[in-house]
GROMACS .gro file of C-alpha atoms in nm:
model
  295
    1MET     CA    1  24.438  34.085   8.182
    2SER     CA    2  24.800  34.128   8.079
    3ALA     CA    3  25.069  33.873   8.147
    4ALA     CA    4  25.227  34.111   8.400
    5ASP     CA    5  24.899  34.155   8.586
    6SER     CA    6  24.841  33.781   8.580
    7GLY     CA    7  25.189  33.725   8.721
    8GLN     CA    8  25.129  33.976   9.002
    9VAL     CA    9  24.800  33.806   9.092
   10ARG     CA   10  24.967  33.465   9.102
   11SER     CA   11  25.253  33.608   9.312
   12ARG     CA   12  25.012  33.758   9.564
   13SER     CA   13  24.817  33.432   9.568
   14ASP     CA   14  25.134  33.233   9.631
   15ARG     CA   15  25.238  33.464   9.917
   16SER     CA   16  24.891  33.437  10.075
   17ARG     CA   17  24.899  33.059  10.047
   18ARG     CA   18  25.245  33.042  10.208
   19ARG     CA   19  25.128  33.263  10.494
   20ALA     CA   20  24.821  33.044  10.543
   21GLU     CA   21  25.034  32.731  10.542
   22LYS     CA   22  25.291  32.872  10.783
   23PRO     CA   23  25.298  32.639  11.083
   24VAL     CA   24  25.202  32.753  11.430
   25LYS     CA   25  25.506  32.857  11.627
   26VAL     CA   26  25.592  32.590  11.879
   27SER     CA   27  25.830  32.566  12.170
   28ARG     CA   28  26.149  32.363  12.178
   29ALA     CA   29  25.943  32.091  12.341
   30GLY     CA   30  25.732  32.066  12.024
   31ARG     CA   31  25.422  32.228  12.173
   32ASN     CA   32  25.208  32.533  12.099
   33LEU     CA   33  25.340  32.723  12.401
   34PRO     CA   34  25.067  32.996  12.433
   35ALA     CA   35  24.793  32.733  12.411
   36ALA     CA   36  24.977  32.507  12.656
   37ILE     CA   37  25.014  32.791  12.910
   38ALA     CA   38  24.650  32.896  12.875
   39VAL     CA   39  24.518  32.542  12.920
   40GLY     CA   40  24.756  32.478  13.211
   41VAL     CA   41  24.648  32.793  13.393
   42ILE     CA   42  24.279  32.710  13.343
   43LEU     CA   43  24.323  32.354  13.470
   44LEU     CA   44  24.530  32.452  13.774
   45GLY     CA   45  24.299  32.743  13.855
   46SER     CA   46  23.992  32.520  13.837
   47LEU     CA   47  24.149  32.257  14.063
   48LEU     CA   48  24.271  32.505  14.324
   49SER     CA   49  23.937  32.690  14.323
   50GLY     CA   50  23.757  32.362  14.377
   51LEU     CA   51  23.986  32.274  14.667
   52LEU     CA   52  23.926  32.609  14.835
   53PHE     CA   53  23.552  32.651  14.784
   54PHE     CA   54  23.398  32.313  14.695
   55PRO     CA   55  23.622  32.016  14.779
   56PHE     CA   56  23.375  31.758  14.648
   57ALA     CA   57  23.428  31.910  14.303
   58ILE     CA   58  23.776  31.754  14.310
   59VAL     CA   59  23.614  31.410  14.335
   60ILE     CA   60  23.399  31.484  14.030
   61ILE     CA   61  23.699  31.621  13.838
   62ALA     CA   62  23.905  31.313  13.933
   63VAL     CA   63  23.626  31.082  13.810
   64VAL     CA   64  23.598  31.271  13.479
   65PHE     CA   65  23.976  31.274  13.430
   66ALA     CA   66  24.000  30.904  13.515
   67ALA     CA   67  23.722  30.812  13.271
   68VAL     CA   68  23.868  31.023  12.989
   69GLY     CA   69  24.218  30.893  13.060
   70VAL     CA   70  24.093  30.535  13.047
   71TRP     CA   71  23.916  30.608  12.717
   72GLU     CA   72  24.238  30.751  12.572
   73VAL     CA   73  24.448  30.452  12.677
   74ASN     CA   74  24.185  30.207  12.553
   75ARG     CA   75  24.179  30.383  12.216
   76ALA     CA   76  24.559  30.373  12.194
   77LEU     CA   77  24.572  30.003  12.282
   78GLU     CA   78  24.319  29.923  12.011
   79VAL     CA   79  24.571  30.056  11.758
   80ARG     CA   80  24.780  29.747  11.839
   81GLY     CA   81  24.480  29.515  11.833
   82MET     CA   82  24.433  29.491  12.212
   83LYS     CA   83  24.062  29.498  12.290
   84VAL     CA   84  24.001  29.624  12.645
   85PRO     CA   85  23.672  29.525  12.818
   86GLN     CA   86  23.519  29.871  12.797
   87VAL     CA   87  23.221  29.840  13.031
   88PRO     CA   88  23.384  29.701  13.349
   89VAL     CA   89  23.693  29.918  13.299
   90LEU     CA   90  23.490  30.238  13.266
   91VAL     CA   91  23.265  30.142  13.559
   92GLY     CA   92  23.574  30.076  13.768
   93SER     CA   93  23.730  30.408  13.665
   94VAL     CA   94  23.421  30.584  13.802
   95GLY     CA   95  23.384  30.368  14.113
   96LEU     CA   96  23.743  30.368  14.241
   97PRO     CA   97  23.773  30.745  14.309
   98PHE     CA   98  23.435  30.749  14.488
   99ALA     CA   99  23.536  30.444  14.692
  100ALA     CA  100  23.863  30.612  14.794
  101PHE     CA  101  23.695  30.937  14.897
  102PHE     CA  102  23.401  30.789  15.088
  103GLY     CA  103  23.551  30.464  15.219
  104GLY     CA  104  23.927  30.512  15.248
  105THR     CA  105  24.203  30.263  15.173
  106GLU     CA  106  23.998  29.950  15.250
  107ALA     CA  107  23.718  30.055  15.016
  108LEU     CA  108  23.968  30.140  14.743
  109ALA     CA  109  24.132  29.798  14.774
  110PHE     CA  110  23.793  29.624  14.764
  111ALA     CA  111  23.684  29.828  14.460
  112MET     CA  112  24.005  29.738  14.277
  113VAL     CA  113  23.959  29.367  14.344
  114ALA     CA  114  23.591  29.386  14.243
  115THR     CA  115  23.685  29.561  13.918
  116ALA     CA  116  23.947  29.297  13.836
  117VAL     CA  117  23.693  29.020  13.898
  118ALA     CA  118  23.436  29.201  13.683
  119ILE     CA  119  23.689  29.228  13.398
  120LEU     CA  120  23.765  28.856  13.427
  121LEU     CA  121  23.396  28.757  13.426
  122TRP     CA  122  23.310  28.998  13.144
  123ARG     CA  123  23.579  28.859  12.916
  124SER     CA  124  23.500  28.499  13.019
  125ILE     CA  125  23.143  28.542  12.893
  126ASP     CA  126  23.260  28.712  12.574
  127THR     CA  127  23.374  28.476  12.300
  128ALA     CA  128  23.627  28.718  12.148
  129ALA     CA  129  23.976  28.589  12.072
  130GLU     CA  130  24.282  28.661  12.286
  131ALA     CA  131  24.085  28.678  12.611
  132ILE     CA  132  24.392  28.660  12.836
  133GLN     CA  133  24.552  28.957  12.661
  134SER     CA  134  24.226  29.151  12.694
  135ILE     CA  135  24.195  29.075  13.065
  136LEU     CA  136  24.554  29.178  13.139
  137ALA     CA  137  24.515  29.496  12.932
  138GLY     CA  138  24.198  29.590  13.121
  139ILE     CA  139  24.355  29.536  13.464
  140PHE     CA  140  24.664  29.730  13.353
  141VAL     CA  141  24.453  30.030  13.246
  142VAL     CA  142  24.256  30.033  13.573
  143LEU     CA  143  24.571  30.008  13.785
  144TRP     CA  144  24.753  30.276  13.587
  145VAL     CA  145  24.484  30.545  13.576
  146PRO     CA  146  24.193  30.535  13.825
  147PHE     CA  147  24.363  30.329  14.097
  148LEU     CA  148  24.676  30.545  14.124
  149LEU     CA  149  24.477  30.867  14.080
  150SER     CA  150  24.247  30.765  14.367
  151PHE     CA  151  24.536  30.814  14.612
  152ALA     CA  152  24.489  31.188  14.564
  153LEU     CA  153  24.138  31.144  14.706
  154LEU     CA  154  24.275  30.940  14.996
  155LEU     CA  155  24.502  31.238  15.059
  156LEU     CA  156  24.198  31.466  15.047
  157ARG     CA  157  24.045  31.268  15.337
  158GLU     CA  158  24.343  31.340  15.563
  159PRO     CA  159  24.348  31.631  15.812
  160ASP     CA  160  24.410  31.949  15.610
  161GLY     CA  161  24.350  31.732  15.305
  162GLN     CA  162  24.256  32.026  15.084
  163ILE     CA  163  24.593  32.190  15.152
  164ARG     CA  164  24.781  31.864  15.104
  165VAL     CA  165  24.624  31.805  14.762
  166ALA     CA  166  24.697  32.167  14.669
  167VAL     CA  167  25.063  32.110  14.765
  168LEU     CA  168  25.066  31.791  14.554
  169LEU     CA  169  24.943  31.987  14.252
  170LEU     CA  170  25.189  32.273  14.312
  171LEU     CA  171  25.480  32.030  14.337
  172VAL     CA  172  25.381  31.852  14.014
  173VAL     CA  173  25.342  32.188  13.836
  174SER     CA  174  25.679  32.300  13.976
  175ASN     CA  175  25.837  31.980  13.848
  176ASP     CA  176  25.702  32.041  13.497
  177THR     CA  177  25.769  32.415  13.490
  178PHE     CA  178  26.123  32.424  13.627
  179GLY     CA  179  26.217  32.111  13.437
  180TYR     CA  180  26.099  32.265  13.111
  181LEU     CA  181  26.269  32.602  13.169
  182VAL     CA  182  26.605  32.462  13.276
  183GLY     CA  183  26.595  32.181  13.021
  184ALA     CA  184  26.505  32.414  12.732
  185PHE     CA  185  26.801  32.647  12.800
  186PHE     CA  186  27.066  32.419  12.948
  187GLY     CA  187  26.962  32.061  12.868
  188LYS     CA  188  27.240  31.868  12.694
  189HIS     CA  189  27.247  31.523  12.851
  190PRO     CA  190  26.935  31.308  12.792
  191MET     CA  191  26.823  31.092  13.082
  192ALA     CA  192  26.671  30.818  12.863
  193PRO     CA  193  26.732  30.890  12.493
  194LYS     CA  194  26.538  30.587  12.370
  195ILE     CA  195  26.229  30.665  12.580
  196SER     CA  196  26.212  31.044  12.611
  197PRO     CA  197  26.501  31.215  12.427
  198LYS     CA  198  26.396  31.567  12.534
  199LYS     CA  199  26.413  31.485  12.906
  200SER     CA  200  26.759  31.591  13.027
  201TRP     CA  201  26.954  31.554  13.350
  202GLU     CA  202  26.982  31.934  13.363
  203GLY     CA  203  26.604  31.961  13.344
  204PHE     CA  204  26.566  31.697  13.615
  205ALA     CA  205  26.802  31.895  13.841
  206GLY     CA  206  26.599  32.210  13.771
  207SER     CA  207  26.281  32.023  13.863
  208ALA     CA  208  26.432  31.900  14.190
  209VAL     CA  209  26.567  32.240  14.297
  210GLY     CA  210  26.255  32.433  14.194
  211ALA     CA  211  26.017  32.185  14.356
  212ALA     CA  212  26.230  32.180  14.673
  213ILE     CA  213  26.197  32.559  14.704
  214VAL     CA  214  25.821  32.533  14.660
  215GLY     CA  215  25.808  32.236  14.898
  216VAL     CA  216  25.994  32.418  15.177
  217GLY     CA  217  25.765  32.718  15.146
  218ALA     CA  218  25.454  32.498  15.145
  219ALA     CA  219  25.572  32.289  15.443
  220VAL     CA  220  25.649  32.594  15.660
  221LEU     CA  221  25.365  32.823  15.553
  222PHE     CA  222  25.074  32.586  15.487
  223LEU     CA  223  25.142  32.247  15.644
  224ASP     CA  224  25.301  32.367  15.970
  225GLN     CA  225  25.589  32.122  15.920
  226PRO     CA  226  25.970  32.163  15.938
  227TRP     CA  227  26.158  32.268  15.625
  228TRP     CA  228  26.309  31.924  15.568
  229PHE     CA  229  25.958  31.781  15.533
  230GLY     CA  230  25.911  31.997  15.223
  231VAL     CA  231  26.246  31.892  15.076
  232VAL     CA  232  26.177  31.519  15.116
  233LEU     CA  233  25.824  31.558  14.979
  234ALA     CA  234  25.947  31.761  14.681
  235VAL     CA  235  26.231  31.528  14.583
  236ALA     CA  236  26.007  31.223  14.611
  237THR     CA  237  25.739  31.395  14.403
  238VAL     CA  238  25.988  31.488  14.131
  239ALA     CA  239  26.120  31.131  14.118
  240ALA     CA  240  25.767  30.987  14.099
  241ALA     CA  241  25.650  31.243  13.842
  242THR     CA  242  25.954  31.173  13.624
  243ALA     CA  243  25.889  30.800  13.646
  244GLY     CA  244  25.529  30.864  13.544
  245ASP     CA  245  25.640  31.073  13.248
  246PHE     CA  246  25.884  30.803  13.136
  247SER     CA  247  25.621  30.532  13.178
  248GLU     CA  248  25.372  30.709  12.954
  249SER     CA  249  25.643  30.790  12.700
  250MET     CA  250  25.741  30.422  12.693
  251VAL     CA  251  25.379  30.315  12.639
  252LYS     CA  252  25.329  30.572  12.362
  253ARG     CA  253  25.653  30.471  12.192
  254GLU     CA  254  25.552  30.105  12.210
  255LEU     CA  255  25.209  30.185  12.064
  256GLY     CA  256  25.350  30.422  11.803
  257VAL     CA  257  25.149  30.734  11.904
  258LYS     CA  258  25.274  31.086  11.976
  259ASP     CA  259  24.994  31.189  12.214
  260MET     CA  260  24.711  30.992  12.370
  261SER     CA  261  24.465  31.237  12.209
  262ASN     CA  262  24.434  31.605  12.115
  263LEU     CA  263  24.167  31.706  12.367
  264LEU     CA  264  24.386  31.967  12.540
  265PRO     CA  265  24.543  32.224  12.303
  266GLY     CA  266  24.918  32.243  12.352
  267HIS     CA  267  24.917  31.944  12.588
  268GLY     CA  268  24.787  31.650  12.386
  269GLY     CA  269  24.547  31.433  12.579
  270VAL     CA  270  24.434  31.412  12.940
  271MET     CA  271  24.681  31.129  13.005
  272ASP     CA  272  24.963  31.353  12.880
  273ARG     CA  273  24.883  31.572  13.184
  274LEU     CA  274  24.793  31.294  13.427
  275ASP     CA  275  25.109  31.088  13.371
  276SER     CA  276  25.296  31.276  13.646
  277VAL     CA  277  25.000  31.309  13.884
  278VAL     CA  278  24.905  30.940  13.887
  279PHE     CA  279  25.254  30.835  13.997
  280ALA     CA  280  25.303  31.125  14.237
  281SER     CA  281  24.968  31.080  14.419
  282PRO     CA  282  25.045  30.753  14.604
  283VAL     CA  283  25.398  30.873  14.686
  284VAL     CA  284  25.275  31.202  14.833
  285PHE     CA  285  24.996  31.025  15.022
  286LEU     CA  286  25.226  30.770  15.183
  287LEU     CA  287  25.503  31.018  15.264
  288SER     CA  288  25.259  31.278  15.389
  289VAL     CA  289  25.108  31.031  15.635
  290LEU     CA  290  25.442  30.882  15.745
  291LEU     CA  291  25.637  31.208  15.772
  292SER     CA  292  25.354  31.383  15.954
  293THR     CA  293  25.364  31.109  16.216
  294VAL     CA  294  25.743  31.135  16.254
  295SER     CA  295  25.751  31.515  16.269
   0.00000   0.00000   0.00000
């Protein structure tokens, strides 16, 4: 082979290698946007289909999400040397959603107390070091993920509970979607640069306006409530979802991880999707009950 031919082969090889190494195109938010959209549509479609045709499926999905979310947080905490009592925490993450759905608020409260006691006893028997830190970490994980998520199942028990949970999901999705679109094009002023530098005040305003439009439509068309009910519900949901997003970002920054896991392409881990829902669920449940009584 001549030197020229050898040079051409190397040139073609170099071009092929550069094409192979070319990174996947990502959005301004740092995500693989096509994958994120596909996964988001599948998740939302599965949840809404379950609500319409097999409501108990939502309980199963909530239990699975809670268990996986707990596993992700436990794994992230272990990076910093915090050993969470795996068995009682995972048992509690399964038991709390079932308790909320079948027994209501009293059963959920009892299950939470029982889980905390189980964590305390489990770590008291274990001779591992830093028991107090382990106990507090375990209770924190249970409160953050399965306990807050179980309020969505309390909402499911209410009259027209299927529709109310569907509205909760639509409002959370509206918060994420409108916040991303407005923030990506117009975002210039970060809300909390040290916690989540890509979250802007412009995006937050977009979330509030977009969710309010969805909330008004849902209140009038599906919940048989006045328009202001939808506005209050939407604004409260956006505030809670944003707080949930900031809380997870703060935990990840403290632990030094970008995502809780990579289980969901384009989204990161399950907790990267649940962060808004777990904070919004108790807010929507309480407001839905209180505002329905008033209206």
